[in-house]
Amino acid sequence: MTNTMWGGRFAASPAKIMEEINASIDFDKRLWRHDILASKAHVAMLGATGIIKPKEAEEITRGLDKIQAEIEAGTFTFSRALEDIHLNVESRLTELIGPVAGKLHTARSRNDQVATDFRLYVRDEIGTIDGALRALQLALARQALTHAAAVMPGFTHLQTAQPITFGHHLLAYVEMLGRDRGRFADTAKRLNESPLGAAALAGTPFPIDREATAKALGFARPSANSLDAVSDRDFALETLAASSIAAMHLSRLAEEIVNWTSPQWGFVRLSDKFTTGSSIMPQKRNPDAAELVRAKTGRIAGAFQALLMVMKGLPLAYAKDMQEDKEPVFDALDALKLGIAAMTGMVEDLEPDLRAMKRAAAAGHSTATDLADWLVLNLGLPFREAHHVTGKIVALAESQGCDLQKLPLADLKSVEKRITKEVYSALDVAGSVKSRTSYGGTAPANVKREAKKWIKRLEKDGLSR
């Protein structure tokens, strides 16, 4: 038996393997809410324009309401023989209200139907992700405010570079996530066009009102070109690209948490909520949540590449290849939302060891740059000469097996005779971070100001949702 929705041209049923490769209902059924929403907007427009009778439009809408209630109640039966969510809904609508159900598909195609559903879904997901990223930013900013003056080592090349504050470090991720939210917001603006009414690819001869359906669905406007409307998946690619960058940022923070929680670093501790043990080593506390967030970056970035490869060779307009667009998007956005939620929990849960961080900040001659700056500011040395003098002093400290702050004044003077005891204030890690008052610097006063500003902005953003 052929498919009654499209089988007039065909005399025989598809092969079993054809049904297997062709059906998408197993995954696109998650679009049911958006499919019904778009169908309601479409049928309301058909009734308002007189393309179908108003009573028919009302009957179809009541049938769609019944289907929505069935799906919400878990009593709706999805059939693989009906391929996708669109045909499943339409078939059930026919069972409920009879032949008038067939008028729902007037002046549209599954091509513009799925493009509309998918845009609605991705738009909703972007809103959810934005809220989750905001919550993570807020968790980071609150920790940053609490630990605005907590000294820790800053690194380049994973080598001790200069002292910074823990709050400053956390605010760096607040900035990253802010850019992520900006990318998602930009994507949402570009996707906010309605494909509905483009039909298969060429538009329709029916006197439809695309402005009305676009407005009903919350789109800014209808798409201007019917070919582009049904074939465009840029919105999905942009969302996956933004997701990949956001996941990369999560992964970087996850990597830091993995390092920080190790006994070799000992900078922070995670509670039992976000760690696991070992089946053989009783002492272990593994940062599995952070490791899994780090790992999910691969599948999210992979989803972007997968869809990019699907789209790269497709001529206009629609091709069945595009059925492969939804699974990578569904999987990637699910993974990203889970990763953000897990990271938010970890950030709220972590407890820094302030003594361990400050002790590490003082190691590795981290205030060498402060010494060079002191030589410039107080002795008038050109920076390159000060850099050379400081290098000699560092070598002297290494030869004696001590930190810069522990070198006797006489030893410092043996390299540069004009050095005075006031230099020791520059060699203290707390003094070092306090001196970095330039805009964007790590000084505790800066960090407090920035953290408060972010908290105020993020809390206000949350209230406006």
Short mmCIF file of C-alpha atoms in Angstrom, two decimals, residues 276-286:
data_model
loop_
_atom_site.label_atom_id
_atom_site.label_comp_id
_atom_site.label_asym_id
_atom_site.label_seq_id
_atom_site.Cartn_x
_atom_site.Cartn_y
_atom_site.Cartn_z
CA THR A 276 33.15 10.50 41.47
CA GLY A 277 35.33 7.85 43.04
CA SER A 278 37.35 4.95 41.75
CA SER A 279 36.37 1.28 41.76
CA ILE A 280 39.87 0.31 42.93
CA MET A 281 41.56 3.41 44.42
CA PRO A 282 39.67 4.57 47.54
CA GLN A 283 41.47 7.90 47.78
CA LYS A 284 40.38 9.18 44.39
CA ARG A 285 38.07 12.14 43.82
CA ASN A 286 37.69 12.46 40.06
#
